[in-house]
Amino acid sequence: RGRDARGSLAAELNEIEQRRALGRRRLGARGHHAGRSFFRARSLSASYELVEKLRANQLTADLPVVMITSRIADKHRVHAESLGVARYLGKPYGEDELLGAVSDCLQRVSVV
């Protein structure tokens, strides 16, 4: 039983990395540099706190944030937007929806 769980976890992690790699390639094909910036919070409040810290720092104040969460109630979306989240995606989300959100954010940012 434990062996199956480890195998499932390994397969899931492999699938996640493959999806990230595909996403980086697809963003690259759209003309965007696709690095590996990713933060995974254990709670929505931790995500809110991260956004607040980003906005308080002069170096990251204008950094666009795409938040992905299972909390899809309007009150959560409204709060995230009030903190400066550029795009708020609820799970499940489509790959094209995510790539579109990232692409939209990148088009608004000018790299110095």
Coordinates of C-alpha atoms in Angstrom, one line a residue:
R1 CA 0.0 0.0 0.0
G2 CA 2.8 2.5 0.9
R3 CA 4.6 1.6 -2.3
D4 CA 1.5 2.5 -4.3
A5 CA 1.2 5.9 -2.5
R6 CA 4.8 6.7 -3.2
G7 CA 4.4 5.8 -6.8
S8 CA 1.3 7.9 -7.1
L9 CA 3.1 10.8 -5.5
A10 CA 6.1 10.5 -7.8
A11 CA 3.7 10.3 -10.8
E12 CA 1.9 13.4 -9.6
L13 CA 5.1 15.4 -9.0
N14 CA 6.4 14.3 -12.4
E15 CA 3.1 15.5 -14.0
I16 CA 3.3 18.8 -12.2
E17 CA 6.8 19.4 -13.4
Q18 CA 5.8 18.4 -16.9
R19 CA 2.9 20.9 -16.8
R20 CA 5.3 23.6 -15.6
A21 CA 7.8 22.8 -18.4
L22 CA 5.0 22.9 -20.9
G23 CA 3.8 26.2 -19.5
R24 CA 7.3 27.7 -19.7
R25 CA 7.6 26.5 -23.3
R26 CA 4.3 28.0 -24.3
L27 CA 5.1 31.3 -22.6
G28 CA 8.4 31.3 -24.4
A29 CA 6.7 30.7 -27.7
R30 CA 4.6 33.8 -27.0
G31 CA 7.8 35.8 -26.6
H32 CA 8.0 35.9 -22.8
H33 CA 10.9 34.9 -20.6
A34 CA 9.5 32.1 -18.5
G35 CA 11.4 31.6 -15.3
R36 CA 10.6 29.6 -12.2
S37 CA 8.9 32.0 -9.8
F38 CA 6.4 30.0 -7.8
F39 CA 5.1 30.3 -4.2
R40 CA 2.8 27.8 -2.6
A41 CA 1.1 29.0 0.6
R42 CA -0.5 26.6 3.0
S43 CA -3.4 29.0 3.5
L44 CA -5.1 31.8 1.8
S45 CA -4.2 34.2 4.6
A46 CA -0.5 33.4 4.0
S47 CA -1.0 34.3 0.3
Y48 CA -2.7 37.6 1.3
E49 CA 0.3 38.3 3.6
L50 CA 2.8 37.6 0.8
V51 CA 0.9 40.0 -1.5
E52 CA 0.9 42.7 1.3
K53 CA 4.7 42.2 1.7
L54 CA 5.3 42.4 -2.0
R55 CA 3.3 45.7 -2.2
A56 CA 5.1 47.2 0.8
N57 CA 8.5 46.6 -0.8
Q58 CA 9.6 49.2 -3.3
L59 CA 11.4 46.6 -5.5
T60 CA 8.3 44.4 -5.9
A61 CA 5.4 46.9 -5.4
D62 CA 4.4 46.7 -9.1
L63 CA 5.1 43.0 -9.6
P64 CA 1.9 41.4 -11.1
V65 CA 0.6 38.5 -9.0
V66 CA -1.5 35.7 -10.3
M67 CA -3.2 33.9 -7.4
I68 CA -4.5 30.4 -7.8
T69 CA -6.8 29.1 -5.1
S70 CA -9.6 26.8 -4.4
R71 CA -11.4 29.6 -2.6
I72 CA -13.7 31.0 -5.3
A73 CA -16.2 33.0 -3.3
D74 CA -16.4 36.6 -4.4
K75 CA -15.4 37.9 -1.0
H76 CA -12.0 36.2 -1.4
R77 CA -11.5 37.5 -5.0
V78 CA -12.5 41.0 -3.9
H79 CA -10.1 41.0 -1.0
A80 CA -7.2 39.7 -3.2
E81 CA -7.9 42.4 -5.8
S82 CA -8.0 45.1 -3.1
L83 CA -4.5 43.9 -2.1
G84 CA -3.3 44.3 -5.7
V85 CA -3.6 40.8 -7.1
A86 CA -3.6 41.2 -10.9
R87 CA -5.5 37.9 -11.7
Y88 CA -7.4 35.6 -9.4
L89 CA -7.9 32.1 -10.7
G90 CA -10.1 29.5 -9.0
K91 CA -9.4 25.8 -9.1
P92 CA -9.9 24.0 -11.3
Y93 CA -8.5 26.3 -14.0
G94 CA -7.5 25.6 -17.6
E95 CA -4.0 25.7 -18.8
D96 CA -5.0 28.3 -21.4
E97 CA -6.6 30.4 -18.7
L98 CA -3.5 30.4 -16.7
L99 CA -1.2 31.1 -19.6
G100 CA -3.5 33.9 -20.7
A101 CA -3.4 35.4 -17.2
V102 CA 0.4 35.3 -17.1
S103 CA 0.7 36.6 -20.6
D104 CA -1.6 39.5 -19.8
C105 CA 0.4 40.4 -16.7
L106 CA 3.7 40.2 -18.6
Q107 CA 2.4 42.5 -21.3
R108 CA 1.6 45.1 -18.7
V109 CA 5.1 45.0 -17.2
S110 CA 8.0 46.8 -18.7
V111 CA 11.4 45.3 -17.9
V112 CA 14.1 47.8 -17.1

